[in-house]
Short mmCIF file of C-alpha atoms and ligand atoms in Angstrom, two decimals:
data_model
loop_
_atom_site.label_atom_id
_atom_site.label_comp_id
_atom_site.label_asym_id
_atom_site.label_seq_id
_atom_site.Cartn_x
_atom_site.Cartn_y
_atom_site.Cartn_z
CA UNK A 1 -0.12 -0.27 -0.17
CA UNK A 2 1.04 3.47 -0.76
CA UNK A 3 2.33 5.60 2.11
CA UNK A 4 3.84 9.21 2.63
CA UNK A 5 7.19 9.77 4.93
CA UNK A 6 7.18 13.03 6.33
CA UNK A 7 10.31 13.91 8.18
CA UNK A 8 10.75 16.21 10.89
CA UNK A 9 10.72 20.48 9.29
CA UNK A 10 13.23 21.34 11.99
CA UNK A 11 13.98 24.42 10.63
CA UNK A 12 10.02 25.48 10.56
CA UNK A 13 8.53 27.43 7.57
CA UNK A 14 9.05 30.50 6.21
CA UNK A 15 7.91 32.25 2.68
CA UNK A 16 3.82 33.17 1.39
CA UNK A 17 0.97 30.80 0.66
CA UNK A 18 -1.15 31.43 -1.44
CA UNK A 19 -4.36 30.00 0.00
CA UNK A 20 -6.61 27.68 -2.34
CA UNK A 21 -9.98 28.67 -2.84
CA UNK A 22 -13.04 28.04 -0.18
CA UNK A 23 -14.67 24.74 -0.35
CA UNK A 24 -17.71 25.30 0.49
CA UNK A 25 -17.93 28.18 -1.26
CA UNK A 26 -17.12 26.48 -4.58
CA UNK A 27 -19.76 23.78 -3.75
CA UNK A 28 -22.68 26.52 -4.06
CA UNK A 29 -21.13 28.86 -6.58
CA UNK A 30 -21.69 25.90 -8.99
CA UNK A 31 -25.23 24.43 -7.90
CA UNK A 32 -26.73 27.82 -7.69
CA UNK A 33 -25.08 29.17 -11.26
CA UNK A 34 -26.80 25.84 -12.72
CA UNK A 35 -30.21 27.58 -11.47
CA UNK A 36 -29.30 30.76 -12.89
CA UNK A 37 -30.58 32.70 -16.09
CA UNK A 38 -27.22 33.29 -17.81
CA UNK A 39 -23.25 32.45 -17.73
CA UNK A 40 -21.81 33.27 -14.13
CA UNK A 41 -17.88 33.37 -14.28
CA UNK A 42 -16.58 31.55 -11.27
CA UNK A 43 -13.17 32.79 -10.01
CA UNK A 44 -10.32 31.17 -7.66
CA UNK A 45 -12.51 27.54 -7.59
CA UNK A 46 -11.12 25.08 -5.38
CA UNK A 47 -10.18 22.37 -8.29
CA UNK A 48 -9.94 19.32 -5.69
CA UNK A 49 -11.95 16.07 -6.16
CA UNK A 50 -15.24 17.43 -3.99
CA UNK A 51 -16.17 20.42 -5.96
CA UNK A 52 -15.65 18.09 -8.82
CA UNK A 53 -17.91 16.07 -7.75
CA UNK A 54 -20.48 19.46 -7.57
CA UNK A 55 -19.27 19.97 -11.28
CA UNK A 56 -20.08 16.15 -12.43
CA UNK A 57 -23.82 16.02 -10.70
CA UNK A 58 -25.13 19.80 -12.05
CA UNK A 59 -23.36 18.48 -15.70
CA UNK A 60 -25.53 15.33 -15.33
CA UNK A 61 -28.63 17.74 -14.83
CA UNK A 62 -28.31 20.16 -17.69
CA UNK A 63 -26.24 22.89 -16.67
CA UNK A 64 -22.97 23.92 -19.09
CA UNK A 65 -19.93 23.90 -17.42
CA UNK A 66 -16.50 25.24 -19.18
CA UNK A 67 -12.95 25.39 -17.28
CA UNK A 68 -11.29 28.39 -18.63
CA UNK A 69 -8.20 26.90 -16.59
CA UNK A 70 -8.20 24.95 -13.58
CA UNK A 71 -9.59 27.36 -10.93
CA UNK A 72 -11.73 29.88 -13.70
CA UNK A 73 -14.87 28.77 -15.49
CA UNK A 74 -18.27 29.36 -16.76
CA UNK A 75 -21.67 27.32 -15.43
CA UNK A 76 -24.39 28.21 -17.42
CA UNK A 77 -28.03 27.13 -16.14
CA UNK A 78 -31.47 27.33 -17.68
CA UNK A 79 -33.10 29.39 -14.80
CA UNK A 80 -34.41 28.19 -11.44
CA UNK A 81 -36.23 25.50 -13.18
CA UNK A 82 -34.78 24.75 -15.97
CA UNK A 83 -32.83 21.38 -14.53
CA UNK A 84 -32.98 18.40 -16.50
CA UNK A 85 -33.47 15.09 -15.90
CA UNK A 86 -30.07 13.02 -15.29
CA UNK A 87 -29.54 10.26 -17.78
CA UNK A 88 -27.68 8.08 -15.14
CA UNK A 89 -26.92 7.59 -11.45
CA UNK A 90 -24.95 10.17 -9.78
CA UNK A 91 -21.73 9.76 -7.77
CA UNK A 92 -21.48 12.18 -5.08
CA UNK A 93 -18.04 10.80 -4.36
CA UNK A 94 -16.66 11.60 -0.86
CA UNK A 95 -18.82 14.82 -0.92
CA UNK A 96 -21.53 15.62 2.08
CA UNK A 97 -21.95 18.85 0.63
CA UNK A 98 -22.62 17.84 -2.68
CA UNK A 99 -25.19 15.27 -1.75
CA UNK A 100 -26.76 17.26 0.69
CA UNK A 101 -27.64 20.22 -0.37
CA UNK A 102 -28.49 18.85 -3.71
CA UNK A 103 -31.22 16.86 -1.92
CA UNK A 104 -32.92 20.29 -0.96
CA UNK A 105 -32.51 21.54 -4.52
CA UNK A 106 -33.80 17.92 -6.18
CA UNK A 107 -36.36 17.44 -3.80
CA UNK A 108 -39.00 20.03 -5.38
CA UNK A 109 -38.21 19.32 -9.26
CA UNK A 110 -40.38 17.29 -11.52
CA UNK A 111 -37.81 14.16 -12.45
CA UNK A 112 -36.18 11.27 -10.53
CA UNK A 113 -32.94 11.11 -9.47
CA UNK A 114 -30.65 8.32 -7.96
CA UNK A 115 -27.29 9.10 -5.72
CA UNK A 116 -24.18 7.06 -4.61
CA UNK A 117 -21.18 7.76 -3.59
CA UNK A 118 -17.91 6.30 -2.21
CA UNK A 119 -17.57 4.03 0.93
CA UNK A 120 -17.25 6.69 3.66
CA UNK A 121 -20.37 8.71 2.29
CA UNK A 122 -22.28 5.70 2.48
CA UNK A 123 -21.69 5.27 5.59
CA UNK A 124 -22.41 9.07 6.64
CA UNK A 125 -25.97 9.75 8.16
CA UNK A 126 -28.53 11.45 5.79
CA UNK A 127 -31.80 11.38 7.83
CA UNK A 128 -30.78 14.70 9.30
CA UNK A 129 -31.54 16.28 5.47
CA UNK A 130 -34.66 13.04 3.89
CA UNK A 131 -36.63 14.31 7.37
CA UNK A 132 -37.18 17.81 6.92
CA UNK A 133 -37.00 17.85 3.55
CA UNK A 134 -40.04 15.00 4.01
CA UNK A 135 -42.03 17.59 6.46
CA UNK A 136 -42.24 19.53 3.96
CA UNK A 137 -43.68 17.09 1.81
CA UNK A 138 -40.59 15.29 -0.20
CA UNK A 139 -40.27 12.10 -1.39
CA UNK A 140 -36.54 10.94 -0.63
CA UNK A 141 -36.14 6.64 0.04
CA UNK A 142 -32.97 6.03 0.63
CA UNK A 143 -31.32 2.50 2.39
CA UNK A 144 -31.93 1.12 5.83
CA UNK A 145 -34.61 3.39 6.92
CA UNK A 146 -34.37 6.28 4.57
CA UNK A 147 -30.89 6.75 6.63
CA UNK A 148 -27.95 5.87 3.90
CA UNK A 149 -27.20 6.02 0.53
CA UNK A 150 -28.22 5.02 -2.01
CA UNK A 151 -30.74 7.87 -2.04
CA UNK A 152 -33.36 8.74 -4.83
CA UNK A 153 -35.65 11.85 -5.12
CA UNK A 154 -38.74 10.99 -6.54
CA UNK A 155 -41.23 13.69 -7.44
CA UNK A 156 -42.98 15.16 -4.39
CA UNK A 157 -46.22 15.39 -6.67
CA UNK A 158 -46.92 18.42 -5.67
CA UNK A 159 -46.12 21.32 -4.56
CA UNK A 160 -43.66 20.98 -1.04
CA UNK A 161 -44.83 23.30 1.94
CA UNK A 162 -42.74 25.60 3.77
CA UNK A 163 -42.72 25.31 7.79
CA UNK A 164 -40.54 26.47 10.82
CA UNK A 165 -37.85 23.53 11.18
CA UNK A 166 -35.75 23.61 14.57
CA UNK A 167 -32.96 21.77 13.47
CA UNK A 168 -31.45 18.99 16.38
CA UNK A 169 -27.84 20.00 15.57
CA UNK A 170 -26.42 23.10 14.36
CA UNK A 171 -25.56 22.08 10.30
CA UNK A 172 -24.64 24.20 7.17
CA UNK A 173 -25.64 21.27 5.04
CA UNK A 174 -29.22 20.73 6.82
CA UNK A 175 -30.07 24.49 6.84
CA UNK A 176 -28.81 24.65 3.57
CA UNK A 177 -30.77 21.96 1.95
CA UNK A 178 -34.36 23.42 3.65
CA UNK A 179 -33.55 26.77 2.74
CA UNK A 180 -32.76 25.42 -1.12
CA UNK A 181 -35.88 23.61 -1.08
CA UNK A 182 -37.46 26.49 0.79
CA UNK A 183 -37.40 28.58 -2.62
CA UNK A 184 -40.08 26.06 -4.65
CA UNK A 185 -42.26 25.82 -2.03
CA UNK A 186 -45.67 27.13 -0.67
CA UNK A 187 -45.35 30.12 1.84
CA UNK A 188 -42.25 30.46 3.97
CA UNK A 189 -39.79 28.42 4.97
CA UNK A 190 -37.57 29.13 8.42
CA UNK A 191 -34.73 27.06 9.92
CA UNK A 192 -34.15 27.76 13.34
CA UNK A 193 -30.25 26.66 14.52
CA UNK A 194 -28.94 25.90 17.78
CA UNK A 195 -25.70 27.99 17.09
CA UNK A 196 -25.42 29.82 13.60
CA UNK A 197 -23.51 27.11 11.01
CA UNK A 198 -21.45 29.04 8.18
CA UNK A 199 -23.65 30.97 6.90
CA UNK A 200 -22.23 31.20 2.71
CA UNK A 201 -25.42 29.62 1.13
CA UNK A 202 -27.50 33.05 2.69
CA UNK A 203 -24.77 35.42 1.20
CA UNK A 204 -24.51 33.65 -2.26
CA UNK A 205 -28.40 33.84 -3.06
CA UNK A 206 -28.26 36.95 -2.28
CA UNK A 207 -26.00 37.58 -5.10
CA UNK A 208 -28.54 35.83 -7.76
CA UNK A 209 -31.11 38.27 -5.89
CA UNK A 210 -32.50 35.84 -3.02
CA UNK A 211 -33.22 37.78 -0.09
CA UNK A 212 -33.16 35.29 3.39
CA UNK A 213 -33.65 36.85 6.60
CA UNK A 214 -31.89 36.22 10.13
CA UNK A 215 -33.05 36.88 13.51
CA UNK A 216 -30.77 35.23 15.99
CA UNK A 217 -30.37 31.79 14.76
CA UNK A 218 -33.37 31.48 12.91
CA UNK A 219 -33.42 32.29 8.79
CA UNK A 220 -36.15 32.34 6.65
CA UNK A 221 -36.44 32.06 3.02
CA UNK A 222 -39.80 33.46 0.85
CA UNK A 223 -40.73 31.60 -2.55
CA UNK A 224 -38.72 32.52 -5.14
CA UNK A 225 -39.82 33.54 -8.54
CA UNK A 226 -36.40 34.68 -9.97
CA UNK A 227 -33.05 33.53 -9.64
CA UNK A 228 -30.85 35.49 -11.58
CA UNK A 229 -26.98 34.80 -12.42
CA UNK A 230 -24.15 37.69 -11.19
CA UNK A 231 -21.53 37.82 -14.02
CA UNK A 232 -18.83 36.84 -11.48
CA UNK A 233 -18.10 35.38 -8.17
CA UNK A 234 -14.99 35.29 -6.42
CA UNK A 235 -14.50 32.51 -4.55
CA UNK A 236 -11.88 33.36 -1.07
CA UNK A 237 -9.48 31.09 0.22
CA UNK A 238 -10.56 28.65 2.66
CA UNK A 239 -9.55 29.10 6.35
CA UNK A 240 -9.70 24.69 6.60
CA UNK A 241 -6.97 24.85 4.68
CA UNK A 242 -5.21 27.56 5.62
CA UNK A 243 -5.58 25.97 9.19
CA UNK A 244 -3.00 23.40 8.65
CA UNK A 245 -0.35 26.22 8.00
CA UNK A 246 -1.40 28.32 11.17
CA UNK A 247 -0.57 25.71 13.39
CA UNK A 248 2.16 24.52 11.48
CA UNK A 249 3.88 28.10 11.72
CA UNK A 250 2.61 28.42 15.58
CA UNK A 251 4.12 25.56 16.86
CA UNK A 252 7.58 24.73 14.26
CA UNK A 253 10.13 27.42 16.20
CA UNK A 254 11.62 29.85 14.13
CA UNK A 255 8.39 30.12 11.34
CA UNK A 256 6.93 33.17 10.05
CA UNK A 257 4.77 32.62 6.73
CA UNK A 258 2.26 35.13 4.91
CA UNK A 259 -1.10 33.24 3.70
CA UNK A 260 -2.91 35.06 1.24
CA UNK A 261 -6.06 35.41 1.04
CA UNK A 262 -7.72 33.70 3.45
CA UNK A 263 -11.54 33.61 3.86
CA UNK A 264 -12.70 35.16 7.32
CA UNK A 265 -16.12 34.88 7.49
CA UNK A 266 -17.43 35.17 11.16
CA UNK A 267 -18.73 32.18 10.85
CA UNK A 268 -15.79 30.63 9.81
CA UNK A 269 -12.88 32.13 12.35
CA UNK A 270 -13.54 29.71 15.46
CA UNK A 271 -9.74 28.54 14.95
CA UNK A 272 -8.71 31.85 15.50
CA UNK A 273 -10.60 32.25 18.81
CA UNK A 274 -9.15 29.39 19.92
CA UNK A 275 -5.67 29.79 18.50
CA UNK A 276 -5.86 33.18 20.03
CA UNK A 277 -7.06 32.06 23.48
CA UNK A 278 -3.88 29.73 23.34
CA UNK A 279 -1.09 32.33 22.97
CA UNK A 280 -0.54 32.02 19.24
CA UNK A 281 1.02 34.86 17.58
CA UNK A 282 -0.89 35.99 13.94
CA UNK A 283 -2.28 39.37 12.41
CA UNK A 284 -4.76 40.06 9.88
CA UNK A 285 -3.47 42.06 7.19
CA UNK A 286 -5.16 43.72 4.16
CA UNK A 287 -8.59 42.95 5.52
CA UNK A 288 -11.09 43.56 2.16
CA UNK A 289 -14.27 41.70 0.75
CA UNK A 290 -14.20 38.99 -2.19
CA UNK A 291 -17.46 37.89 -3.95
CA UNK A 292 -19.64 39.11 -0.53
CA UNK A 293 -17.39 37.73 1.98
CA UNK A 294 -14.52 39.06 4.67
CA UNK A 295 -10.87 38.05 3.53
CA UNK A 296 -7.48 38.83 4.60
CA UNK A 297 -4.04 37.87 3.98
CA UNK A 298 -2.87 36.39 7.76
CA UNK A 299 0.87 36.67 9.38
CA UNK A 300 1.88 33.61 11.47
CA UNK A 301 4.81 33.49 13.64
CA UNK A 302 5.80 30.97 15.90
CA UNK A 303 4.74 30.76 19.52
CA UNK A 304 4.47 29.15 22.78
CA UNK A 305 0.92 27.83 22.55
CA UNK A 306 -0.59 26.40 26.43
CA UNK A 307 -3.92 24.14 26.57
CA UNK A 308 -7.57 25.94 26.26
CA UNK A 309 -10.94 25.13 26.52
CA UNK A 310 -13.96 25.03 24.02
CA UNK A 311 -17.22 23.73 23.40
CA UNK A 312 -20.56 23.35 22.03
CA UNK A 313 -21.44 27.07 21.29
CA UNK A 314 -18.36 27.59 18.94
CA UNK A 315 -17.90 24.21 17.32
CA UNK A 316 -20.38 25.16 13.93
CA UNK A 317 -17.47 27.77 13.43
CA UNK A 318 -14.49 25.46 13.37
CA UNK A 319 -15.79 21.98 12.78
CA UNK A 320 -13.43 20.90 10.24
CA UNK A 321 -10.67 22.23 11.81
CA UNK A 322 -10.57 19.95 15.41
CA UNK A 323 -7.93 17.68 14.13
CA UNK A 324 -5.38 20.02 13.35
CA UNK A 325 -6.15 21.80 16.08
CA UNK A 326 -5.91 18.21 18.42
CA UNK A 327 -2.28 19.44 16.63
CA UNK A 328 -1.74 22.74 18.36
CA UNK A 329 -3.30 21.16 21.46
CA UNK A 330 -0.83 18.07 21.47
CA UNK A 331 2.52 20.79 21.13
CA UNK A 332 1.02 23.22 23.43
CA UNK A 333 1.91 23.24 27.70
CA UNK A 334 -0.73 21.96 29.58
CA UNK A 335 -4.45 20.27 28.87
CA UNK A 336 -6.76 21.20 26.21
CA UNK A 337 -10.59 20.25 26.96
CA UNK A 338 -12.55 20.33 24.09
CA UNK A 339 -16.41 19.10 24.38
CA UNK A 340 -19.69 19.24 22.23
CA UNK A 341 -18.21 17.92 19.59
CA UNK A 342 -20.15 14.91 18.87
CA UNK A 343 -20.65 15.75 14.96
CA UNK A 344 -17.28 15.05 14.50
CA UNK A 345 -18.26 11.04 14.82
CA UNK A 346 -20.21 11.45 11.73
CA UNK A 347 -17.58 13.17 9.75
CA UNK A 348 -15.52 11.45 6.67
CA UNK A 349 -14.47 9.15 9.60
CA UNK A 350 -15.30 9.22 12.98
CA UNK A 351 -12.93 11.86 13.71
CA UNK A 352 -12.53 11.66 17.39
CA UNK A 353 -12.01 8.23 17.21
CA UNK A 354 -9.38 8.71 14.49
CA UNK A 355 -7.28 11.35 16.43
CA UNK A 356 -7.32 9.70 19.97
CA UNK A 357 -5.85 6.08 18.35
CA UNK A 358 -3.32 7.48 15.80
CA UNK A 359 -2.03 10.98 17.86
CA UNK A 360 -1.20 8.09 21.00
CA UNK A 361 0.53 6.26 18.19
CA UNK A 362 2.99 9.71 17.81
CA UNK A 363 2.52 10.48 21.69
CA UNK A 364 1.36 7.88 24.00
CA UNK A 365 -1.14 9.10 26.54
CA UNK A 366 -1.69 12.14 24.33
CA UNK A 367 -5.44 11.96 24.00
CA UNK A 368 -8.23 10.46 25.98
CA UNK A 369 -12.04 10.24 23.96
CA UNK A 370 -15.19 10.72 25.77
CA UNK A 371 -18.43 10.89 24.02
CA UNK A 372 -18.33 14.07 22.97
CA UNK A 373 -14.93 15.28 22.98
CA UNK A 374 -11.26 14.58 23.67
CA UNK A 375 -8.91 15.91 26.76
CA UNK A 376 -5.48 16.04 25.25
CA UNK A 377 -2.26 16.55 27.34
CA UNK A 378 0.23 18.14 25.81
CA UNK A 379 3.71 18.66 25.70
CA UNK A 380 4.88 14.93 26.27
CA UNK A 381 7.16 12.84 24.89
CA UNK A 382 7.12 11.73 20.62
CA UNK A 383 7.99 9.64 18.30
CA UNK A 384 7.76 8.44 14.52
CA UNK A 385 5.23 6.28 13.80
CA UNK A 386 2.87 5.00 10.95
CA UNK A 387 -0.59 5.80 11.27
CA UNK A 388 -3.82 5.46 9.18
CA UNK A 389 -5.29 8.63 7.42
CA UNK A 390 -8.65 6.77 7.03
CA UNK A 391 -8.84 7.91 3.82
CA UNK A 392 -9.93 11.08 5.29
CA UNK A 393 -8.24 13.89 3.93
CA UNK A 394 -8.53 16.43 7.25
CA UNK A 395 -6.47 13.57 9.17
CA UNK A 396 -3.85 12.83 6.85
CA UNK A 397 -2.92 16.54 6.98
CA UNK A 398 -3.28 16.73 10.35
CA UNK A 399 -0.81 13.86 10.50
CA UNK A 400 1.38 15.26 8.49
CA UNK A 401 1.80 18.74 10.66
CA UNK A 402 2.05 16.62 13.50
CA UNK A 403 4.79 14.43 12.04
CA UNK A 404 6.54 17.61 10.74
CA UNK A 405 6.47 19.46 13.88
CA UNK A 406 7.52 15.98 15.83
CA UNK A 407 9.80 13.08 14.89
CA UNK A 408 8.04 12.16 11.67
CA UNK A 409 5.56 9.99 10.44
CA UNK A 410 4.46 7.52 8.02
CA UNK A 411 0.89 7.91 6.43
CA UNK A 412 -1.56 5.44 4.51
CA UNK A 413 -4.15 6.68 1.83
CA UNK A 414 -1.90 10.04 1.46
CA UNK A 415 -3.87 11.02 -1.77
CA UNK A 416 -6.90 11.48 0.23
CA UNK A 417 -5.93 15.23 0.21
CA UNK A 418 -7.02 15.65 -3.32
CA UNK A 419 -10.34 16.29 -1.81
CA UNK A 420 -9.91 19.25 -0.65
CA UNK A 421 -6.05 20.38 -0.90
CA UNK A 422 -4.20 18.64 -4.02
CA UNK A 423 -1.43 20.95 -3.70
CA UNK A 424 -1.07 20.05 0.13
CA UNK A 425 1.92 17.53 0.06
CA UNK A 426 3.76 20.22 -2.31
CA UNK A 427 3.65 23.06 -0.03
CA UNK A 428 4.95 20.84 2.64
CA UNK A 429 7.70 19.34 0.63
CA UNK A 430 8.84 22.96 -0.70
CA UNK A 431 9.67 23.30 3.25
CA UNK A 432 11.91 20.73 3.71
CA UNK A 433 9.07 18.35 4.83
CA UNK A 434 9.61 15.06 2.52
CA UNK A 435 11.48 11.95 3.28
CA UNK A 436 13.38 10.28 1.04
C1 S3P B 501 -20.04 22.41 5.15
C2 S3P B 501 -20.75 22.03 6.21
C3 S3P B 501 -20.26 21.22 7.62
C4 S3P B 501 -18.65 21.06 7.07
C5 S3P B 501 -18.48 20.39 5.43
C6 S3P B 501 -18.97 21.73 4.72
C7 S3P B 501 -20.56 23.13 3.95
O1 S3P B 501 -20.82 20.17 7.59
O2 S3P B 501 -18.42 20.31 7.92
O3 S3P B 501 -17.27 20.33 5.62
O4 S3P B 501 -20.18 23.60 2.94
O5 S3P B 501 -22.37 23.55 4.34
P1 S3P B 501 -22.12 19.99 9.05
O6 S3P B 501 -22.99 21.78 8.49
O7 S3P B 501 -22.54 18.77 8.54
O8 S3P B 501 -21.26 20.58 9.95
#
């Protein structure tokens, strides 16, 4: 089996890194453009497997997609009622965002769509979307009591009904699916979250002329008649990708890097708050707005980190950054306590279990898992080990940074980084973090 060897990077990291396009925003740019009434020129698109799953999906539904380069494409839809019946099963690959948001868009359509995906996506819970859409009148069936892939979205036979939905967990994917179905429904649709999750759907809908109303953690959408394509969408860089370098530079002594073009939408910046509470040394420069989203460059220098505590309230703002924050905690002085992170158990893999088992191979006794979190006893002795990525991109990248800052690591299924950050190893290797 192919393995990736990462050697210790004793000299730290220096220089500039251009952060690739945001994954969540790239998905939405393609999906919404496919419902638009004219061509949309998308710039700084994340050319990675997950977003390409969305591209294949909208092509199968009749939208025209033309790549001008890897990161630039033009997507032309046929209007909000212009999607066409796909001729075969749509493969959503590893992408929960493709599948869950598209279920919301497809539930009101007058044709049938069947989805499959990879082994990981087949294990992930889909009732969280199928149930609320069903409450609106949608007819979606899936394996194992409408919980799992394969899933078929069947024409509802009548207009969906708007509703007020109290979401049991904060989830931008569930919120987005219900709001997107709500565009086609009779009456208003409101979703109420326990805590606010990323709001890229609400922001980007505005660029297509669709207003949502926000009150506290509730978002309301009205039925939509017109969906006007903007000429252009510029995707800001992904803070979830910047996260690996934020932590690497913080924990590798002597580091000083400039991360260029990082999306800093406040629903995504939980990692900055946590790193600040740990004593990290970074500053936001050149703050600007890019495609309706806040962006900045971030300069990070190494610092002595200390342990911290955080829980459910901040979780939606850093949900994908727990594995790399666990690396920061491993190299910090003192204990870090993470609670309210039960959602990590249903990501691309069970990330609480994966972080616990793999990190303990690199530093025995480092992590103790609980039902919904972890206790990390930082500053313990480190060693080199062979570890498993579970074919999960965020596990592979977090383990790489752990190895680079520690005693090295050998990682299985390393290519899974192609899901969100195909250039990751090249950048690390340019810093000298590759072995023979
Ligand atoms: C995403 C939302 C999050 C996140 C995922 C992308 C999105 O999932 O973990 O990587 O683009 O809406 P949940 O909303 O299910 O927490």
